[in-house]
mmCIF file of C-alpha atoms in Angstrom:
data_model
loop_
_atom_site.group_PDB
_atom_site.id
_atom_site.type_symbol
_atom_site.label_atom_id
_atom_site.label_comp_id
_atom_site.label_asym_id
_atom_site.label_seq_id
_atom_site.Cartn_x
_atom_site.Cartn_y
_atom_site.Cartn_z
ATOM 1 C CA UNK A 1 174.344 -101.179 246.272
ATOM 2 C CA UNK A 2 173.120 -101.278 242.673
ATOM 3 C CA UNK A 3 171.489 -98.453 240.944
ATOM 4 C CA UNK A 4 169.695 -98.320 237.580
ATOM 5 C CA UNK A 5 170.325 -102.057 236.913
ATOM 6 C CA UNK A 6 168.822 -103.556 233.685
ATOM 7 C CA UNK A 7 166.546 -105.988 235.433
ATOM 8 C CA UNK A 8 162.810 -106.275 235.796
ATOM 9 C CA UNK A 9 161.560 -104.678 239.026
ATOM 10 C CA UNK A 10 158.856 -107.110 239.734
ATOM 11 C CA UNK A 11 161.103 -110.205 239.379
ATOM 12 C CA UNK A 12 163.745 -108.559 241.485
ATOM 13 C CA UNK A 13 161.189 -107.601 244.185
ATOM 14 C CA UNK A 14 160.095 -111.227 244.542
ATOM 15 C CA UNK A 15 163.670 -112.496 244.517
ATOM 16 C CA UNK A 16 164.700 -110.030 247.159
ATOM 17 C CA UNK A 17 161.617 -110.898 249.296
ATOM 18 C CA UNK A 18 162.540 -114.607 249.115
ATOM 19 C CA UNK A 19 166.065 -114.079 250.506
ATOM 20 C CA UNK A 20 165.190 -111.571 253.131
ATOM 21 C CA UNK A 21 166.256 -112.558 256.732
ATOM 22 C CA UNK A 22 168.360 -115.472 255.466
ATOM 23 C CA UNK A 23 171.996 -116.026 256.401
ATOM 24 C CA UNK A 24 174.426 -114.904 253.655
ATOM 25 C CA UNK A 25 175.664 -118.409 252.813
ATOM 26 C CA UNK A 26 172.132 -119.886 252.680
ATOM 27 C CA UNK A 27 170.945 -116.948 250.439
ATOM 28 C CA UNK A 28 173.863 -117.445 248.037
ATOM 29 C CA UNK A 29 173.127 -121.209 247.847
ATOM 30 C CA UNK A 30 169.454 -120.574 247.247
ATOM 31 C CA UNK A 31 170.138 -118.082 244.401
ATOM 32 C CA UNK A 32 172.577 -120.530 242.809
ATOM 33 C CA UNK A 33 169.838 -123.196 242.964
ATOM 34 C CA UNK A 34 167.416 -120.735 241.317
ATOM 35 C CA UNK A 35 169.851 -120.169 238.471
ATOM 36 C CA UNK A 36 170.236 -124.028 238.070
ATOM 37 C CA UNK A 37 166.375 -124.420 238.223
ATOM 38 C CA UNK A 38 166.615 -126.577 241.411
ATOM 39 C CA UNK A 39 164.455 -124.168 243.510
ATOM 40 C CA UNK A 40 161.891 -121.599 242.409
ATOM 41 C CA UNK A 41 161.207 -118.157 243.633
ATOM 42 C CA UNK A 42 157.638 -117.884 245.005
ATOM 43 C CA UNK A 43 155.712 -114.992 243.510
ATOM 44 C CA UNK A 44 153.459 -113.448 246.069
ATOM 45 C CA UNK A 45 152.504 -109.884 245.060
ATOM 46 C CA UNK A 46 153.186 -109.765 241.292
ATOM 47 C CA UNK A 47 151.763 -113.195 240.496
ATOM 48 C CA UNK A 48 149.221 -112.408 237.750
ATOM 49 C CA UNK A 49 149.768 -114.968 234.925
ATOM 50 C CA UNK A 50 152.502 -116.763 236.805
ATOM 51 C CA UNK A 51 152.209 -120.538 236.592
ATOM 52 C CA UNK A 52 152.176 -122.935 239.468
ATOM 53 C CA UNK A 53 155.120 -125.200 240.289
ATOM 54 C CA UNK A 54 155.772 -127.855 242.922
ATOM 55 C CA UNK A 55 159.058 -126.120 243.891
ATOM 56 C CA UNK A 56 157.211 -123.009 244.941
ATOM 57 C CA UNK A 57 154.462 -124.872 246.767
ATOM 58 C CA UNK A 58 156.744 -125.699 249.705
ATOM 59 C CA UNK A 59 157.697 -122.026 250.288
ATOM 60 C CA UNK A 60 154.198 -120.391 249.806
ATOM 61 C CA UNK A 61 150.696 -121.720 249.752
ATOM 62 C CA UNK A 62 149.645 -120.354 246.366
ATOM 63 C CA UNK A 63 152.390 -122.413 244.622
ATOM 64 C CA UNK A 64 153.120 -119.764 241.947
ATOM 65 C CA UNK A 65 156.769 -119.415 241.145
ATOM 66 C CA UNK A 66 159.372 -118.700 238.573
ATOM 67 C CA UNK A 67 163.117 -118.825 238.081
ATOM 68 C CA UNK A 68 164.160 -115.201 237.432
ATOM 69 C CA UNK A 69 167.675 -115.914 236.175
ATOM 70 C CA UNK A 70 168.783 -112.263 235.496
ATOM 71 C CA UNK A 71 167.508 -110.957 238.798
ATOM 72 C CA UNK A 72 169.137 -113.886 240.702
ATOM 73 C CA UNK A 73 172.475 -113.212 239.022
ATOM 74 C CA UNK A 74 172.422 -109.538 239.781
ATOM 75 C CA UNK A 75 171.451 -110.105 243.500
ATOM 76 C CA UNK A 76 174.079 -112.869 243.786
ATOM 77 C CA UNK A 77 176.802 -110.496 242.492
ATOM 78 C CA UNK A 78 175.576 -107.942 245.023
ATOM 79 C CA UNK A 79 175.784 -110.435 247.848
ATOM 80 C CA UNK A 80 179.328 -111.498 246.803
ATOM 81 C CA UNK A 81 180.320 -107.783 246.812
ATOM 82 C CA UNK A 82 178.886 -107.381 250.301
ATOM 83 C CA UNK A 83 180.800 -110.446 251.455
ATOM 84 C CA UNK A 84 184.051 -109.104 250.096
ATOM 85 C CA UNK A 85 183.429 -105.771 251.788
ATOM 86 C CA UNK A 86 182.798 -107.504 255.117
ATOM 87 C CA UNK A 87 186.049 -109.467 254.759
ATOM 88 C CA UNK A 88 188.053 -106.271 254.085
ATOM 89 C CA UNK A 89 186.523 -104.734 257.187
ATOM 90 C CA UNK A 90 187.415 -107.749 259.276
ATOM 91 C CA UNK A 91 183.893 -108.864 260.065
ATOM 92 C CA UNK A 92 182.859 -112.440 260.674
ATOM 93 C CA UNK A 93 181.511 -113.621 257.311
ATOM 94 C CA UNK A 94 179.714 -116.582 258.910
ATOM 95 C CA UNK A 95 177.540 -114.342 261.050
ATOM 96 C CA UNK A 96 176.324 -112.184 258.239
ATOM 97 C CA UNK A 97 172.617 -112.265 257.283
ATOM 98 C CA UNK A 98 170.370 -110.196 254.987
ATOM 99 C CA UNK A 99 168.599 -107.766 257.312
ATOM 100 C CA UNK A 100 167.400 -105.382 254.628
ATOM 101 C CA UNK A 101 167.150 -105.609 250.893
ATOM 102 C CA UNK A 102 164.881 -103.246 248.829
ATOM 103 C CA UNK A 103 164.754 -103.010 245.082
ATOM 104 C CA UNK A 104 163.532 -99.763 243.567
ATOM 105 C CA UNK A 105 162.202 -98.885 240.200
ATOM 106 C CA UNK A 106 164.299 -96.967 237.680
ATOM 107 C CA UNK A 107 163.563 -93.245 237.127
ATOM 108 C CA UNK A 108 162.159 -92.976 233.545
ATOM 109 C CA UNK A 109 163.634 -90.247 231.438
ATOM 110 C CA UNK A 110 161.170 -87.402 230.872
ATOM 111 C CA UNK A 111 159.892 -86.806 227.346
ATOM 112 C CA UNK A 112 160.465 -83.337 225.824
ATOM 113 C CA UNK A 113 157.320 -81.214 226.042
ATOM 114 C CA UNK A 114 155.765 -79.669 222.983
ATOM 115 C CA UNK A 115 156.278 -75.963 222.728
ATOM 116 C CA UNK A 116 153.492 -73.433 222.611
ATOM 117 C CA UNK A 117 154.405 -72.411 219.069
ATOM 118 C CA UNK A 118 153.764 -75.815 217.701
ATOM 119 C CA UNK A 119 150.371 -76.145 219.344
ATOM 120 C CA UNK A 120 149.193 -72.617 218.327
ATOM 121 C CA UNK A 121 149.936 -73.438 214.658
ATOM 122 C CA UNK A 122 147.538 -76.335 214.766
ATOM 123 C CA UNK A 123 144.508 -74.241 215.554
ATOM 124 C CA UNK A 124 144.886 -71.646 212.827
ATOM 125 C CA UNK A 125 142.136 -71.278 210.279
ATOM 126 C CA UNK A 126 142.700 -69.942 206.757
#
């Protein structure tokens, strides 16, 4: 599980949606192909301004797709970590598949609020 990763949420959401319900080996191979620009991630929801590519046309009718390298690398590392955890627990690695994957946005740090003293000084008349 990764938290507060320095990746774009929208790219990671589309990458996660593309590998959902895939077997682990197939998902890893797909992400490696994305990093090598052999296959594209189809962009379905956040597709404003995304160009069309023939690689994405086979996976989704709108044909819009990209190759989000950083998101693919982070998710690939996450999958390798999950595979290692399964091996340690003695599970069958060949039977693993991605049943649930959900990226979440980072929590933005709150800005300090202006104090009442600063605001009251702005309204004074001399």
